[in-house]
Coordinates of C-alpha atoms in Angstrom, one line a residue:
M1 CA 161.6 68.7 165.4
H2 CA 158.8 66.5 164.8
A3 CA 158.4 63.1 164.0
K4 CA 156.6 62.0 160.5
A5 CA 153.4 59.7 161.2
S6 CA 154.1 56.6 159.4
P7 CA 151.2 55.0 157.9
S8 CA 149.9 51.9 160.1
N9 CA 148.9 48.3 158.2
E10 CA 145.5 49.2 157.4
E11 CA 145.9 52.7 156.2
S12 CA 148.9 51.7 154.0
A13 CA 146.2 49.4 151.7
E14 CA 145.6 50.2 148.3
Y15 CA 142.7 51.0 146.4
T16 CA 141.8 51.8 142.9
V17 CA 140.0 55.0 142.0
S18 CA 136.9 53.0 141.7
E19 CA 137.0 51.3 145.3
A20 CA 137.8 54.5 146.8
T21 CA 135.1 55.8 144.8
R22 CA 132.8 52.6 146.1
L23 CA 133.5 53.4 149.5
V24 CA 133.2 57.1 149.5
K25 CA 129.5 56.3 148.0
A26 CA 129.1 53.6 150.1
A27 CA 130.1 56.1 153.7
L28 CA 127.8 58.6 152.0
E29 CA 124.3 56.9 152.0
K30 CA 125.3 55.2 154.7
S31 CA 125.1 58.5 156.7
V32 CA 123.3 60.5 154.9
P33 CA 119.4 60.0 155.1
A34 CA 117.2 61.3 152.2
L35 CA 116.7 64.8 152.8
W36 CA 113.9 67.9 151.6
I37 CA 116.9 70.4 149.4
V38 CA 115.7 73.6 148.8
G39 CA 117.4 75.7 146.2
E40 CA 116.9 77.1 142.1
I41 CA 117.1 74.7 139.0
S42 CA 119.6 75.4 136.6
N43 CA 121.1 73.4 133.7
F44 CA 118.3 71.8 133.0
A45 CA 117.9 69.3 130.4
R46 CA 115.5 66.3 129.3
P47 CA 116.8 63.9 127.0
R48 CA 115.4 61.1 124.8
S49 CA 115.5 59.0 127.6
G50 CA 112.6 60.5 129.4
H51 CA 115.1 61.7 132.7
L52 CA 116.0 64.7 134.1
Y53 CA 118.7 66.3 135.0
M54 CA 119.7 69.9 136.5
T55 CA 121.9 71.4 139.2
L56 CA 120.1 72.9 142.1
K57 CA 122.0 76.1 143.3
D58 CA 121.7 78.8 146.4
S59 CA 124.3 82.1 146.6
G60 CA 126.5 79.5 147.8
S61 CA 127.0 76.0 146.5
Q62 CA 125.6 74.1 144.0
L63 CA 124.5 70.4 143.7
T64 CA 124.1 67.9 140.6
A65 CA 120.7 66.3 140.5
V66 CA 118.7 63.3 138.3
M67 CA 115.4 62.7 138.8
W68 CA 114.6 59.0 136.8
R69 CA 111.6 58.7 134.1
N70 CA 109.0 57.1 136.6
G71 CA 109.5 59.8 138.4
A72 CA 109.7 62.4 136.2
Q73 CA 106.1 61.3 134.5
R74 CA 104.3 62.4 137.5
L75 CA 105.0 66.0 138.0
R76 CA 102.0 68.2 137.4
F77 CA 104.3 71.3 135.9
E78 CA 106.7 72.1 134.4
I79 CA 110.3 72.4 135.1
K80 CA 112.4 75.0 133.8
D81 CA 115.7 76.7 134.8
G82 CA 115.2 79.7 137.2
L83 CA 112.3 77.9 139.3
E84 CA 112.8 78.0 143.0
V85 CA 111.5 74.7 144.2
R86 CA 111.9 72.4 147.4
A87 CA 113.2 68.7 146.0
F88 CA 113.2 65.5 147.9
G89 CA 115.8 62.4 147.8
R90 CA 118.9 60.3 148.4
I91 CA 122.7 61.7 148.0
T92 CA 124.8 59.2 146.6
V93 CA 127.9 59.3 144.1
Y94 CA 128.1 59.0 140.2
E95 CA 131.3 56.5 140.1
P96 CA 132.2 57.2 136.3
R97 CA 132.9 61.1 137.4
G98 CA 133.4 60.4 141.1
Q99 CA 130.9 63.4 141.8
Y100 CA 128.8 63.6 144.3
Q101 CA 124.7 64.1 143.6
I102 CA 121.1 63.7 144.5
I103 CA 118.7 61.2 143.6
L104 CA 115.3 63.1 143.3
E105 CA 111.6 61.3 143.8
Q106 CA 110.0 64.6 144.4
I107 CA 109.8 68.1 142.9
E108 CA 107.6 70.7 144.8
P109 CA 107.4 74.4 143.8
K110 CA 108.5 76.8 146.8
G111 CA 105.6 78.6 148.0
V112 CA 102.9 77.7 145.5
G113 CA 101.6 74.0 145.0
A114 CA 102.8 72.4 142.6
L115 CA 99.1 71.1 140.9
E116 CA 98.4 75.8 141.1
L117 CA 101.7 76.2 139.3
A118 CA 100.5 73.6 136.7
F119 CA 97.7 75.0 136.3
R120 CA 98.8 78.4 135.6
Q121 CA 101.4 77.3 133.4
L122 CA 98.9 75.5 131.4
H123 CA 96.3 78.4 131.3
E124 CA 99.3 80.8 130.1
R125 CA 100.1 78.7 127.3
L126 CA 96.8 77.7 126.2
Q127 CA 95.3 81.7 126.7
Q128 CA 98.8 82.3 123.7
E129 CA 97.5 79.8 121.3
G130 CA 94.1 81.1 121.1
L131 CA 92.0 78.3 122.7
F132 CA 89.7 80.1 125.3
D133 CA 89.2 82.8 122.7
D134 CA 85.2 83.7 122.4
A135 CA 85.8 83.5 118.3
H136 CA 86.5 79.7 118.7
K137 CA 83.1 79.5 120.9
K138 CA 79.6 77.8 118.9
P139 CA 76.3 77.9 120.1
I140 CA 74.3 75.3 122.5
P141 CA 71.4 74.0 120.4
F142 CA 68.2 75.4 121.5
L143 CA 66.2 71.9 121.8
P144 CA 68.7 68.3 121.1
R145 CA 67.5 65.7 119.7
A146 CA 70.6 63.7 122.1
I147 CA 72.3 65.2 124.6
G148 CA 75.9 63.2 125.2
I149 CA 77.1 63.0 128.6
V150 CA 80.8 62.2 129.4
T151 CA 81.1 61.6 133.7
S152 CA 81.4 58.9 136.0
P153 CA 77.9 56.7 136.0
T154 CA 78.0 56.4 139.8
G155 CA 79.0 60.1 141.2
A156 CA 76.3 61.9 142.0
A157 CA 76.9 64.4 139.6
I158 CA 75.1 61.7 136.9
E159 CA 71.9 61.9 138.7
D160 CA 71.4 65.3 139.4
M161 CA 72.2 65.5 135.9
L162 CA 69.5 63.4 134.4
N163 CA 66.9 64.7 137.2
V164 CA 67.0 68.2 135.9
I165 CA 66.8 67.2 132.3
H166 CA 64.2 65.0 132.3
T167 CA 61.9 67.4 135.0
R168 CA 62.7 69.9 132.7
Y169 CA 62.0 68.3 129.3
P170 CA 60.6 64.4 130.0
A171 CA 61.4 63.6 125.9
A172 CA 65.2 64.2 126.2
H173 CA 67.4 61.7 124.9
V174 CA 70.7 61.3 126.6
K175 CA 73.0 59.1 125.8
I176 CA 75.9 58.6 128.8
H177 CA 79.6 57.5 127.7
P178 CA 81.1 56.2 131.5
V179 CA 84.1 57.1 132.2
R180 CA 87.0 57.8 135.0
V181 CA 87.0 61.7 136.2
Q182 CA 89.7 61.3 139.0
G183 CA 92.8 59.6 139.2
E184 CA 95.9 57.6 137.0
G185 CA 94.7 57.8 133.4
A186 CA 91.4 59.8 133.9
A187 CA 92.3 62.5 131.4
V188 CA 92.6 59.9 128.7
E189 CA 89.6 58.2 129.2
I190 CA 87.5 61.6 129.1
A191 CA 89.4 63.0 125.7
A192 CA 88.7 59.4 124.2
A193 CA 85.3 59.9 125.0
I194 CA 84.8 63.5 123.4
R195 CA 86.4 62.0 120.6
D196 CA 84.1 58.8 120.4
F197 CA 80.8 60.7 120.6
N198 CA 82.6 63.1 117.7
R199 CA 83.0 60.1 115.7
R200 CA 79.5 58.6 116.1
G201 CA 78.2 61.9 115.8
D202 CA 74.6 60.9 117.4
I203 CA 73.7 63.9 120.0
D204 CA 73.8 67.1 119.0
V205 CA 75.6 68.7 122.5
M206 CA 77.8 66.8 125.1
I207 CA 78.3 67.9 128.7
V208 CA 81.3 67.3 130.4
G209 CA 82.3 67.3 133.9
R210 CA 81.9 65.8 137.8
G211 CA 80.7 66.9 141.0
G212 CA 82.7 68.8 143.7
G213 CA 86.0 67.7 145.4
S214 CA 89.6 69.0 145.9
L215 CA 91.9 70.1 143.5
E216 CA 93.6 66.6 143.4
D217 CA 90.3 65.4 142.3
L218 CA 89.5 67.9 140.0
W219 CA 93.0 67.6 138.1
A220 CA 91.7 65.9 135.6
F221 CA 89.8 68.3 133.6
N222 CA 92.8 70.7 134.2
E223 CA 95.0 67.9 131.9
E224 CA 96.1 69.2 128.4
V225 CA 94.4 66.2 126.5
V226 CA 91.6 67.1 127.8
A227 CA 91.3 70.5 126.9
R228 CA 92.7 69.6 123.5
A229 CA 89.9 67.1 123.4
I230 CA 87.2 69.9 123.8
F231 CA 88.8 72.0 121.8
D232 CA 88.9 70.2 118.5
S233 CA 85.2 68.8 119.1
A234 CA 82.6 69.7 116.4
I235 CA 79.7 69.3 118.8
P236 CA 79.3 71.9 121.3
I237 CA 80.6 71.3 124.6
I238 CA 79.2 72.5 128.0
S239 CA 81.8 72.2 130.6
A240 CA 80.4 71.0 134.2
V241 CA 83.3 70.3 137.1
G242 CA 82.7 70.8 140.5
H243 CA 81.4 73.7 142.5
E244 CA 80.5 77.2 141.3
I245 CA 83.9 78.4 143.0
D246 CA 85.8 75.8 140.8
I247 CA 87.8 76.5 137.7
S248 CA 89.1 74.4 135.7
I249 CA 91.0 74.7 132.3
S250 CA 87.9 72.3 130.4
D251 CA 85.5 75.3 131.6
L252 CA 87.4 77.9 130.1
V253 CA 87.7 76.3 126.6
A254 CA 84.5 74.6 126.5
D255 CA 81.8 76.4 124.6
V256 CA 79.8 77.2 127.7
R257 CA 80.9 76.8 131.5
A258 CA 78.1 75.3 133.9
L259 CA 78.9 76.5 137.6
T260 CA 77.4 72.9 138.8
P261 CA 76.3 69.9 137.0
T262 CA 72.6 70.7 138.4
D263 CA 73.2 73.9 136.1
A264 CA 74.6 71.9 133.0
G265 CA 70.9 70.5 133.3
Q266 CA 69.0 73.5 133.4
K267 CA 71.3 75.4 130.1
V268 CA 70.9 72.2 127.7
V269 CA 67.4 71.9 127.4
P270 CA 64.4 74.2 127.7
V271 CA 61.0 73.4 130.7
Y272 CA 58.6 71.9 128.6
D273 CA 55.6 73.6 130.2
E274 CA 57.4 76.7 129.5
L275 CA 57.9 75.7 126.1
I276 CA 54.5 74.8 125.6
D277 CA 53.3 78.2 126.9
T278 CA 55.8 79.8 124.6
L279 CA 54.0 78.0 121.9
R280 CA 50.6 78.1 122.9
A281 CA 51.2 82.0 122.5
H282 CA 52.6 82.6 119.7
A283 CA 49.9 80.5 118.2
E284 CA 47.3 83.0 119.3
D285 CA 49.7 85.9 118.2
M286 CA 49.5 84.1 114.9
R287 CA 45.8 84.1 115.1
R288 CA 45.5 87.4 115.8
V289 CA 47.4 88.7 113.0
L290 CA 45.7 86.2 110.9
R291 CA 42.3 87.9 112.1
N292 CA 43.6 91.3 111.4
A293 CA 44.9 90.5 108.3
L294 CA 41.6 88.7 107.0
E295 CA 39.6 91.9 108.6
S296 CA 41.7 94.3 106.6
A297 CA 41.3 92.6 103.8
R298 CA 37.7 92.3 104.1
Q299 CA 37.4 96.1 104.5
R300 CA 39.3 96.6 101.5
L301 CA 37.0 94.6 99.6
K302 CA 34.2 96.0 100.8
M303 CA 36.1 99.8 99.2
I304 CA 37.1 98.3 95.9
G305 CA 33.2 97.2 95.8
T306 CA 31.8 100.5 96.2
R307 CA 34.4 101.7 92.8
R308 CA 32.5 102.8 89.7
V309 CA 34.6 100.9 87.6
L310 CA 33.3 98.1 89.4
A311 CA 29.7 99.0 89.2
D312 CA 29.8 98.9 85.5
P313 CA 32.9 97.3 84.2
L314 CA 32.0 97.9 80.5
G315 CA 31.9 101.7 81.0
P316 CA 35.6 102.2 80.9
L317 CA 35.8 99.5 77.5
L318 CA 33.1 101.0 75.7
Q319 CA 34.8 104.5 76.5
Q320 CA 38.4 103.2 74.8
A321 CA 36.6 101.5 71.7
Q322 CA 35.0 104.6 71.4
R323 CA 38.6 106.1 71.4
L324 CA 39.8 104.0 69.6
D325 CA 37.4 104.5 66.8
E326 CA 38.6 108.3 66.9
L327 CA 41.6 107.4 66.6
G328 CA 41.0 105.0 63.4
T329 CA 39.5 107.8 61.5
R330 CA 41.8 110.9 62.6
S331 CA 44.7 108.2 60.8
L332 CA 42.8 107.8 57.7
N333 CA 42.1 111.3 56.9
A334 CA 45.6 111.8 57.6
L335 CA 46.5 109.1 55.3
R336 CA 44.4 110.9 52.6
R337 CA 45.7 113.9 52.9
V338 CA 49.2 112.5 52.4
A339 CA 48.2 111.1 49.9
G340 CA 46.4 113.9 48.0
H341 CA 49.3 115.8 48.5
S342 CA 51.5 113.1 46.8
R343 CA 49.5 112.6 43.5
Q344 CA 49.6 116.4 42.9
R345 CA 53.5 116.3 43.0
V346 CA 54.0 113.5 40.9
E347 CA 51.3 115.1 38.3
A348 CA 53.5 118.5 38.7
C349 CA 56.3 116.8 37.9
T350 CA 54.5 114.7 35.3
R351 CA 54.0 117.8 33.5
M352 CA 57.6 118.9 33.8
L353 CA 58.7 116.2 31.6
R354 CA 56.0 116.3 28.9
R355 CA 57.5 119.9 28.6
P356 CA 61.1 119.8 28.4
D357 CA 61.9 122.2 25.3
T358 CA 59.5 124.7 27.5
L359 CA 61.5 124.6 30.8
L360 CA 64.9 125.0 28.7
R361 CA 63.8 127.8 27.2
E362 CA 62.8 129.5 30.5
E363 CA 66.3 128.3 32.2
R364 CA 68.0 129.8 29.1
D365 CA 65.8 133.4 29.7
R366 CA 66.5 133.2 33.3
L367 CA 70.6 132.8 32.3
A368 CA 70.4 135.5 30.4
R369 CA 68.5 138.0 32.9
L370 CA 71.8 137.2 35.1
Q371 CA 74.1 138.0 33.1
A372 CA 72.7 141.3 32.1
A373 CA 72.2 142.1 35.9
L374 CA 75.6 140.8 36.3
T375 CA 77.3 143.2 33.8
V376 CA 75.2 146.6 34.8
G377 CA 75.9 145.2 38.4
A378 CA 80.5 145.3 37.4
G379 CA 80.3 148.4 35.3
A380 CA 78.8 150.5 38.3
R381 CA 81.1 149.0 41.3
T382 CA 84.3 149.6 38.5
T383 CA 82.9 153.3 38.5
E384 CA 82.5 153.8 42.1
A385 CA 85.7 152.0 42.7
L386 CA 87.9 154.6 40.4
G387 CA 86.0 157.4 42.1
R388 CA 87.5 156.1 45.2
I389 CA 91.0 156.3 44.1
R390 CA 91.4 159.6 42.7
I391 CA 90.0 161.2 45.2
A392 CA 92.9 158.9 48.0
E393 CA 95.1 160.2 44.8
G394 CA 95.1 163.9 45.4
K395 CA 94.5 163.6 48.5
L396 CA 97.8 161.3 48.7
K397 CA 99.5 164.4 47.0
M398 CA 98.2 167.3 49.0
L399 CA 100.0 166.0 52.1
N400 CA 103.1 164.7 50.4
P401 CA 106.0 166.7 51.6
L402 CA 108.1 166.5 48.2
A403 CA 105.0 168.8 46.6
V404 CA 105.9 171.6 49.1
L405 CA 109.0 171.8 47.9
A406 CA 108.4 171.5 44.3
R407 CA 106.6 174.9 44.9
G408 CA 109.9 176.7 45.7
Y409 CA 110.2 176.2 49.4
S410 CA 113.7 174.5 50.8
V411 CA 115.0 173.1 53.9
T412 CA 117.9 174.5 55.2
T413 CA 120.4 172.2 57.5
D414 CA 122.9 173.7 60.0
A415 CA 126.5 172.6 58.1
K416 CA 128.3 170.7 61.3
T417 CA 125.0 169.2 62.9
G418 CA 123.0 168.3 59.6
K419 CA 120.3 169.3 62.0
A420 CA 117.1 171.6 60.8
L421 CA 116.9 175.1 61.2
T422 CA 113.7 176.1 62.3
D423 CA 114.6 179.7 63.3
A424 CA 116.2 182.7 61.0
A425 CA 118.4 183.8 64.1
A426 CA 119.9 180.7 64.4
V427 CA 122.3 181.5 60.8
R428 CA 123.9 184.2 59.8
P429 CA 124.3 186.1 56.6

């Protein structure tokens, strides 16, 4: 038999559930140090409080995790289900449910840096919205009246841009809007400066950028707030961030991407001396065109001067006057002829009106002649028609089969069939 162990006085002490939970929590927090945990995110939630709630899991287990709002605001990338991460925090117990969990202080995507993942996520989202499309790109003015620059006032980038701009075009008017270009809050300052230049409306083109640095140093130009400000700008923007190999979100949204701040200075203004040379060349071209046009006009004038119409300008006019006289004479003669004919017709009508009895007598005679001709013609037509009728009647009588019977002939038929007999052999005496 085995003796049943009895609890000691210490073991028999009584605890409430809350007290026991606090004991476990204290022991757990004391014995388990802060640690990195690798797992896949699931059941992710972000309520209005701004805190992040999720579950970290692997193939064999899962662990509830929480990140408070202050830590969540520092995350560069978006948390979503299915993302594999490295998370750093402290194990504790959530007393109301007696459930252990980890309070996270840092989260990093596994296999890729947090900033790189954030860049990919924002790039994909903005590309789907069309912020990178060429259809939204505005042209850079050839010779801007004023140039706005959004950058740090103390960096090497502003010195490079100003040197290049004033070397290329000494008369260029530049306005600088100083901002921080890295660190917390830099993106908000850059976006505010872009919007401020748009409200003022006193520049024709804007350069936004900074010199080279690490991905962390350049990160302000990968923030969504800066991308939105560049896209919404009514003023054309040249993005000049870092070196040639550095590509930022602002480069993709801007109207023109400069490889470096120096390149931005070269893109924003032409070279003054080259511009003057171009203007002089155009002026010479214009003079040459004018000389050619003048010489061509002189030759045409000389050729026109040799024409007969200029040697005797009144000749054609006199010819036309003579032609006009001829037409006038012909028209007058024609009118006279028409008037003569009309006069003759009037006189004839007048004579006829003066002799109505004669006209009536002539018409009666004409009517009598027509009646006599009609009587003679009708009689002849009637006699001719009667002759044709008699001839037709004679032919009809000759062809009538009844006339043959009338002359003593008969038609003999078979008593049985009623058919006519045509052969004498077909009958018997």
